[in-house]
Coordinates of C-alpha atoms in Angstrom, one line a residue:
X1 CA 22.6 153.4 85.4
X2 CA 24.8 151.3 88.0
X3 CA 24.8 153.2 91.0
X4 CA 28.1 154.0 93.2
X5 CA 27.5 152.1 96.0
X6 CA 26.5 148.5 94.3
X7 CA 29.5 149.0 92.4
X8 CA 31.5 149.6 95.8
X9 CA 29.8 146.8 97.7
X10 CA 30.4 144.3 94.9
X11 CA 34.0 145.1 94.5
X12 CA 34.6 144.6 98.0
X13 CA 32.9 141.1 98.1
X14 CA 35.4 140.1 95.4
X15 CA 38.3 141.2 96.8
X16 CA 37.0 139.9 100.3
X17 CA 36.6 136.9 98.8
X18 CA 40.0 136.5 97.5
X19 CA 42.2 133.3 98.1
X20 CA 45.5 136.4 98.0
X21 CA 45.9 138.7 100.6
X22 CA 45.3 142.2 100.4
X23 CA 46.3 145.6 102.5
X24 CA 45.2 149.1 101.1
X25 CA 46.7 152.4 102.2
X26 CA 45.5 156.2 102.0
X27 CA 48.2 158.8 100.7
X28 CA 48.4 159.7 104.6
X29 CA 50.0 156.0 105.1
X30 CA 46.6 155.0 107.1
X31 CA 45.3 151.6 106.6
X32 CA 41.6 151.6 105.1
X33 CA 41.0 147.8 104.5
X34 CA 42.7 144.2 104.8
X35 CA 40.9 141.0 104.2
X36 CA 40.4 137.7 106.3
X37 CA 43.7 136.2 104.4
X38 CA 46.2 138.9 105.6
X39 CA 44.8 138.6 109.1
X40 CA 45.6 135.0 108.9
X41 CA 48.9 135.6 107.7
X42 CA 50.0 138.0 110.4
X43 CA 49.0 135.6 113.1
X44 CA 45.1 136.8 113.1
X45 CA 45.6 140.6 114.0
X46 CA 42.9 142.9 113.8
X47 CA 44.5 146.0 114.3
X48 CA 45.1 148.7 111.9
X49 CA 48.0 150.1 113.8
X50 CA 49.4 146.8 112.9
X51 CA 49.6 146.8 109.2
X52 CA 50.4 151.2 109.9
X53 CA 53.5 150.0 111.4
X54 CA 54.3 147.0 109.1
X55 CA 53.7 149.1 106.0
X56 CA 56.4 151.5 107.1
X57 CA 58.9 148.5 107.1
X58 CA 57.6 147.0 103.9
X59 CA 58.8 150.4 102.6
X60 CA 61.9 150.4 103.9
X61 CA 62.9 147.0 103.4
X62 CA 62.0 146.6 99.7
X63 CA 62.9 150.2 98.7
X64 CA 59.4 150.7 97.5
X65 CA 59.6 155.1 97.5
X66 CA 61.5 155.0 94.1
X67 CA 58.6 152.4 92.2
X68 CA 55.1 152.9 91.2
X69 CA 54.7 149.5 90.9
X70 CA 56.8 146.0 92.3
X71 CA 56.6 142.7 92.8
X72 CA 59.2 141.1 95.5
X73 CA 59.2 137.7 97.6
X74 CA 59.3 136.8 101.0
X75 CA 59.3 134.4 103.4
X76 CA 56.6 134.5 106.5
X77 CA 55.8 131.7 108.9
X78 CA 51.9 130.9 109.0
X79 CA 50.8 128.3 111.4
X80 CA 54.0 127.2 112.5
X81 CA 55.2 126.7 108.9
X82 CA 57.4 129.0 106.8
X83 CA 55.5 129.8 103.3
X84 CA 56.5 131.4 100.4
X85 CA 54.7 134.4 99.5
X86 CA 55.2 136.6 96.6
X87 CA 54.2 140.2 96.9
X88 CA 52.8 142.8 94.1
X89 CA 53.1 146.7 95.1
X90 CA 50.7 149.1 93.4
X91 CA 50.6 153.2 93.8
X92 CA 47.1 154.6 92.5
X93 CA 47.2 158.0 90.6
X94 CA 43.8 159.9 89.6
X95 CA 43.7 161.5 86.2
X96 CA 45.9 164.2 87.2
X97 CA 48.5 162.1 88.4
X98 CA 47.7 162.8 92.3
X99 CA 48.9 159.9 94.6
X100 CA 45.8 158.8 96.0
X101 CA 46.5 155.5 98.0
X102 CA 48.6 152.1 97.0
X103 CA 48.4 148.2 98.4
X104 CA 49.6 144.9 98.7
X105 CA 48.7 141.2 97.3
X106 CA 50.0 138.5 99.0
X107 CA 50.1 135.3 96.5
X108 CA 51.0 132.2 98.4
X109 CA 53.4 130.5 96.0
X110 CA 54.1 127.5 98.8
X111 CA 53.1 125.4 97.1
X112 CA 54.7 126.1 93.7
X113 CA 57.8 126.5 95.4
X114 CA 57.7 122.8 97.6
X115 CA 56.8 121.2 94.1
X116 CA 59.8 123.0 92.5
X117 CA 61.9 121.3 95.7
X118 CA 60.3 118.2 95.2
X119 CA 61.5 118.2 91.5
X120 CA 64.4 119.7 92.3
X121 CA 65.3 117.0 95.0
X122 CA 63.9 113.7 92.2
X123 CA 66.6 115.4 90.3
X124 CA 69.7 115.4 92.0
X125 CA 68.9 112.4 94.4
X126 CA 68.3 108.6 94.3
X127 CA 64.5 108.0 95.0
X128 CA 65.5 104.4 97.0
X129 CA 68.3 105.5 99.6
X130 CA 68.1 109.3 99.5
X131 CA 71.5 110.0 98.9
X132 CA 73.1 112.1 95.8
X133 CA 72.6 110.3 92.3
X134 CA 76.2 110.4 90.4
X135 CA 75.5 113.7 88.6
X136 CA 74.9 115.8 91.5
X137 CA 77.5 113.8 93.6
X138 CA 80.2 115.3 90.4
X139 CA 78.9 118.7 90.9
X140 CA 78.9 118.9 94.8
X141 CA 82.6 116.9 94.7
X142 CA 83.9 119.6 92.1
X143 CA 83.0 122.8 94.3
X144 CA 84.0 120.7 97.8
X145 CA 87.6 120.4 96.5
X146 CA 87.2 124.2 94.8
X147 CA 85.8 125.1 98.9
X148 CA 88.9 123.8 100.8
X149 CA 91.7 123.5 98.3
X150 CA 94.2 123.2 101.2
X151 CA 92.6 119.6 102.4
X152 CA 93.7 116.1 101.2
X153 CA 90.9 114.3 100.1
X154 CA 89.8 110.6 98.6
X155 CA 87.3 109.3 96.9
X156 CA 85.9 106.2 98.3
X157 CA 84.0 103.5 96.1
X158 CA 81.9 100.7 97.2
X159 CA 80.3 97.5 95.4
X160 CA 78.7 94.4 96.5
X161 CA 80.0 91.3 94.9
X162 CA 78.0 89.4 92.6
X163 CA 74.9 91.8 93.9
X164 CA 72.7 90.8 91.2
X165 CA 72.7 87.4 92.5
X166 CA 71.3 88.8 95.4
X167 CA 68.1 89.7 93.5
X168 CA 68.0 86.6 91.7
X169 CA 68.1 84.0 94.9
X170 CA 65.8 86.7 97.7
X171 CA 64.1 89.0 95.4
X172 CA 64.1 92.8 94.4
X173 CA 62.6 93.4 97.7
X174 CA 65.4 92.1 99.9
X175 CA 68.1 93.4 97.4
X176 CA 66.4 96.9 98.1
X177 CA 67.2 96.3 101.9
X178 CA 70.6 95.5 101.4
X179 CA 71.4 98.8 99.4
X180 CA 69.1 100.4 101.7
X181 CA 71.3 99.4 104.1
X182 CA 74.4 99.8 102.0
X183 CA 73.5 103.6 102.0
X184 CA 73.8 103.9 105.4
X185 CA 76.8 102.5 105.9
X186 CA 78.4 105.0 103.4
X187 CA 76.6 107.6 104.8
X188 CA 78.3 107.1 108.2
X189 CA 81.5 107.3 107.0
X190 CA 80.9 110.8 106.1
X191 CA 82.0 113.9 108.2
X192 CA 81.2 117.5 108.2
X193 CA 83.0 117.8 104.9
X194 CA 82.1 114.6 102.3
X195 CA 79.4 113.9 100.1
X196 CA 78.0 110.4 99.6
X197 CA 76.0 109.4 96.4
X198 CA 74.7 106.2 94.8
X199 CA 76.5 105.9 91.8
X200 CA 74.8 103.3 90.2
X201 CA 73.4 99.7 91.0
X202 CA 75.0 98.7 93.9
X203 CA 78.2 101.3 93.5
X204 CA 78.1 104.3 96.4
X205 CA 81.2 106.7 96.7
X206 CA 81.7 109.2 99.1
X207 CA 84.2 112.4 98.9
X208 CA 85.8 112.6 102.1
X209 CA 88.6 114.3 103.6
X210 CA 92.3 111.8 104.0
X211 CA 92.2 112.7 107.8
X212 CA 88.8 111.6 108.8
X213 CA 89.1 108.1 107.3
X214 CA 88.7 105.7 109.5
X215 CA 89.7 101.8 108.1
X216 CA 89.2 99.7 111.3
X217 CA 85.9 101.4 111.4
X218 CA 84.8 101.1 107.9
X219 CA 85.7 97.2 108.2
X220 CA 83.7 96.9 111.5
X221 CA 80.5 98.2 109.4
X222 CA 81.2 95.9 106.2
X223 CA 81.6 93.1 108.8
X224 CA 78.4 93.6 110.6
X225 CA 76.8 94.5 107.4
X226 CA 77.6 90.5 106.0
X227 CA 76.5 89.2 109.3
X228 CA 72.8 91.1 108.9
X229 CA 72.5 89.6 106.0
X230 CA 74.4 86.0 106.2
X231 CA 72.3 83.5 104.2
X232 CA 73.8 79.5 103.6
X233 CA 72.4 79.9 100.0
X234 CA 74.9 83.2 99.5
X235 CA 77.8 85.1 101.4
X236 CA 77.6 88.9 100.8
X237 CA 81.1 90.3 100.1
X238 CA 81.5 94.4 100.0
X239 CA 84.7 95.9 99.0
X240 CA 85.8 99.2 98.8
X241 CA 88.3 101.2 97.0
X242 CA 90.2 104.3 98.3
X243 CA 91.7 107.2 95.6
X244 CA 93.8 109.5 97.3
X245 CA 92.9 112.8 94.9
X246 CA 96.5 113.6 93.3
X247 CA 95.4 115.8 90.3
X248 CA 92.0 118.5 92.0
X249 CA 92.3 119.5 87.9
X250 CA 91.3 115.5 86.4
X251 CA 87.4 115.5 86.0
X252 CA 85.5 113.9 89.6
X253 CA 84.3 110.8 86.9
X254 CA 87.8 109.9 86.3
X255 CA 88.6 110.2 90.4
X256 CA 85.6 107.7 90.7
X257 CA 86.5 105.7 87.8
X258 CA 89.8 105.8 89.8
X259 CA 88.4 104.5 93.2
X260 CA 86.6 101.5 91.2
X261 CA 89.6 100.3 89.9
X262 CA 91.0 99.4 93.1
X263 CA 87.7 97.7 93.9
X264 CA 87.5 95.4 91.6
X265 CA 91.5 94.3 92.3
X266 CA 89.8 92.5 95.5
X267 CA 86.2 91.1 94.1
X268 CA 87.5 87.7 94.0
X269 CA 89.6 88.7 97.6
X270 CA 87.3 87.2 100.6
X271 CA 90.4 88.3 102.7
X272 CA 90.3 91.8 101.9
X273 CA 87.6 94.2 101.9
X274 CA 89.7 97.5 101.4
X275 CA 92.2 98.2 98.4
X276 CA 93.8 101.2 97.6
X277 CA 94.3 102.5 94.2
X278 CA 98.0 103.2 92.5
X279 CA 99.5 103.4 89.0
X280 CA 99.7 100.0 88.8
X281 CA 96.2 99.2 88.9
X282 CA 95.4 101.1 85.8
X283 CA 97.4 99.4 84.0
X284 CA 95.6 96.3 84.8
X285 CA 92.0 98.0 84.3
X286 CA 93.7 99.1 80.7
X287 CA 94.4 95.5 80.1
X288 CA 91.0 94.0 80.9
X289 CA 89.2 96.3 79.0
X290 CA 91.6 95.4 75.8
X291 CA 90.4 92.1 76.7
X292 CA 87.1 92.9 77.2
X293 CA 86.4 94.8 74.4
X294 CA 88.5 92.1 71.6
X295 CA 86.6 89.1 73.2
X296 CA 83.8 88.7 71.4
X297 CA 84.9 89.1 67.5
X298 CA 88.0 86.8 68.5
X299 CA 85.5 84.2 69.6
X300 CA 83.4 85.3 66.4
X301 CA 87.0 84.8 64.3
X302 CA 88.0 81.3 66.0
X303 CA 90.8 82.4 67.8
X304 CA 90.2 80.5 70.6
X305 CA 91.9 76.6 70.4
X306 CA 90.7 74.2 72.3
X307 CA 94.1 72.1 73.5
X308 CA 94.0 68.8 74.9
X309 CA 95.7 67.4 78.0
X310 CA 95.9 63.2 78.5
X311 CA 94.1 61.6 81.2
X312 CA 96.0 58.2 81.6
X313 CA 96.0 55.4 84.4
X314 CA 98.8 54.2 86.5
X315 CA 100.2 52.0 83.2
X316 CA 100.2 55.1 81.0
X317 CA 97.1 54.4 78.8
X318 CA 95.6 57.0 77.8
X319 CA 91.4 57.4 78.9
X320 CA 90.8 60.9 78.3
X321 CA 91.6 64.3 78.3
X322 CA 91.3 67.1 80.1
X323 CA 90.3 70.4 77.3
X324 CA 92.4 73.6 77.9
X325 CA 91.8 76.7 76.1
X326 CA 94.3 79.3 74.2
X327 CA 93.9 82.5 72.7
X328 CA 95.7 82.7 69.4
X329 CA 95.8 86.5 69.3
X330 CA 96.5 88.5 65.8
X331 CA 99.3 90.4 67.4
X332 CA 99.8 89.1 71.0
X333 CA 100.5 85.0 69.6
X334 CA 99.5 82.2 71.6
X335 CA 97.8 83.0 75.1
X336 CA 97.3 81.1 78.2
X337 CA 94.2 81.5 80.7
X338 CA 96.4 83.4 82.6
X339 CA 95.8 86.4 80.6
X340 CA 91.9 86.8 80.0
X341 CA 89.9 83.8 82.0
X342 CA 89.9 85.8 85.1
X343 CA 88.9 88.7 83.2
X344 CA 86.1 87.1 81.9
X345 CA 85.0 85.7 85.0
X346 CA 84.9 89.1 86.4
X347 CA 83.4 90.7 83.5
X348 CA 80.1 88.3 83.4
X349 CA 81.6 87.1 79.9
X350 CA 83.2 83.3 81.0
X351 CA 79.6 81.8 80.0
X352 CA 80.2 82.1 76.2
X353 CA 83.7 80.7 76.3
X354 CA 82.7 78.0 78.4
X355 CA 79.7 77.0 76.0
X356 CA 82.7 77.5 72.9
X357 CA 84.1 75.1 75.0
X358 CA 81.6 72.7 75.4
X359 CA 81.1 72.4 71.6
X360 CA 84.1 72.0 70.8
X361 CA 84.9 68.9 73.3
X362 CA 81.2 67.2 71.7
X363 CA 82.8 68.0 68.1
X364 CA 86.0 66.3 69.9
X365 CA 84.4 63.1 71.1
X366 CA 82.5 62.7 67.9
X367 CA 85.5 62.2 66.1
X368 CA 86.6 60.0 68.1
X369 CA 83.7 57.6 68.5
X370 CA 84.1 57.5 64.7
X371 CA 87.3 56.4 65.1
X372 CA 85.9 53.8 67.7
X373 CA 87.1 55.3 70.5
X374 CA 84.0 54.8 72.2
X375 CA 85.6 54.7 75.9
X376 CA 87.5 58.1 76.0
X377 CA 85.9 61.3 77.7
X378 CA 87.0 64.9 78.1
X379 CA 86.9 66.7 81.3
X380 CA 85.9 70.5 80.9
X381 CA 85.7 73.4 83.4
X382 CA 82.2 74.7 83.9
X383 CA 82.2 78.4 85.6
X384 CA 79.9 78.7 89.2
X385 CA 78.8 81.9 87.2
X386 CA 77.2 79.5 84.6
X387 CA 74.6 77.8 87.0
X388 CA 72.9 81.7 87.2
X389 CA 72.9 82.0 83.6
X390 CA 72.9 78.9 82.0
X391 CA 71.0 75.8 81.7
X392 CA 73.8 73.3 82.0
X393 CA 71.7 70.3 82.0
X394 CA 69.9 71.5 79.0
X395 CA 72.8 72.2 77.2
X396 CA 75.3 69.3 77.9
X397 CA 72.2 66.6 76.9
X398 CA 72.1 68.4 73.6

């Protein structure tokens, strides 16, 4: 035999004891208990009245007179800080169904919920500058243009020439302070309606409205930015390309994809640090990806001629030469530079033609010193880009 009482005394320790809160009503609406964590919640109050009063709007507000039973969520602020609380409603019946009394538990789910933010935030943001990563920065773009489809707007891209340099000569730390500050310099151009986002690397964009671009501005902050950072050792360029959004039905990707292409018409531009994007220009980006994409099989199928030019003295004898490169394309014929070194430059990709190159002026010269020719040289064109990726010494000595 357990008698009433210990049962009753025990019961309340637990639920005293209870990291929830907890409010218990009569069938005549009066309050007959509340533990230490409701008091706590409801800024320490002691009163029944209190919790007679708020149960009356718990009532009313979640339109509990039509449920038995109900669980609801609310917001309450608890020391100064708003926490997340969610809320299970309970009516008690005895064996003949009489309403005898019903409560409240309070479950703090703050916690929960800031880790859900917290993931929710790792998600959709970069974790170095804070700003939107790409994906989220498509999504928010799409439903700004949906939200005002009355307003011009562009899409502005930004990129920092050669940035990977920057890393190599100063370190990942000092890179990080460039894009760091990079961020904020996108960040300001935005107004009360434009997204920014990190795109990738050192790319940013930023969805702004036509009439609230400012270009002296935006050149003032690109200028001051390359002054924070001058170094003898490297020159930080930043350029930026403008879409105005013609087509609100083409995909956001394609609008940035857009904005890049009249970037990169001005990497090699130290005149110019803002380009805007037109027909034109995709043309061109067409072009250099044909390029880009055929370069490495043509060098794999020899399709790339080495062509000499004489070097002679004042009487005409020859000393030298100076080795030019072709492109004997399949279905374009004979190519000059014109048409892909630049490309290649651009692209990262001039290092392998310039070792092709290389070879092919040795394999040149040893011809000739079998022929005797001991005295004649040829002159080649090295790339700066080959210093950061090559081992020039290494390589011409072999």
């Amino acid at each position: 035999y357990v008698p009433d009482k210990l049962i009753e005394n025990m019961l309340s320790l637990i639920v005293s004891d209870m990291n929830n809160g907890i409010v218990c009503f009569d069938s005549k609406e009066r309050c007959v208990y509340y533990n230490d964590i409701m008091k706590k919640i409801y800024k320490n109050s002691d009163s029944v009245a209190t919790y007679e009063r708020l149960y009356r709007k718990w009532k009313n507000e979640a339109g509990l007179e039509s449920f038995d039973r109900k669980k609801y969520e609310t917001q309450i602020e608890v020391d100064g800080k708003m926490r997340h609380f969610e809320i299970s409603y309970r009516r008690i019946f005895d064996e003949k169904l009489n309403f005898l009394c019903d409560y409240f538990i309070y479950i703090d789910r703050t916690e929960m919920y800031e880790a859900l933010e917290e993931e929710k935030y790792k998600a959709t943001h970069d974790s170095l500058t804070g700003l939107l990563n790409r994906d989220e920065f498509y999504v928010q773009t799409e439903a700004l243009l949906k939200k005002y489809p009355d307003t011009e707007f562009c899409i502005i891209c930004s990129n920092i020439k050669d940035f990977k340099l920057v890393n190599e000569i100063f370190g990942i730390e000092k890179g990080n302070q460039v894009l760091i500050r990079q961020a904020e310099l996108m960040a300001h151009i935005q107004s009360m309606r434009a997204i920014c986002a990190r795109m990738l690397n050192d790319r940013f964009a930023v969805c702004i409205p036509k009439e609230d671009i400012d270009e002296a501005e935006i050149e003032n902050m690109i200028n001051e930015l390359k002054k924070e950072f001058a170094n003898n050792a490297f020159s930080l360029h930043i350029y930026m390309g403008i879409y105005k959004i013609a087509d609100r039905h083409d995909t956001v990707s394609l609008m940035y994809d857009r904005a890049n292409i009249a970037a990169d018409t001005i990497k090699n531009n130290y005149e110019s640090c803002i380009a805007h994007y037109d027909e034109h220009l995709l043309e061109i980006s067409i072009e250099e990806r044909h390029v880009i994409g055929a370069f490495d099989k043509a060098l794999e199928n020899g399709e790339f001629i080495m062509y000499l030019q004489p070097q002679v003295d004042s009487t005409g004898k020859a000393h030298g030469a100076e080795a030019l490169v072709r492109w004997q394309h399949p279905q374009r014929g004979l190519l000059t530079p014109y048409a892909f070194v630049d490309i290649l430059e651009n692209s990262g990709l001039i290092y392998k033609l310039d070792h092709f190159m290389w070879e092919k002026a040795a394999q040149k010269l040893a011809e000739w010193k079998k022929m005797g020719k001991d005295d004649y040289h040829i002159s080649v064109n090295i790339s700066t880009k080959d210093f950061y990726i090559l081992d020039i010494y290494d390589i011409f000595i072999n």
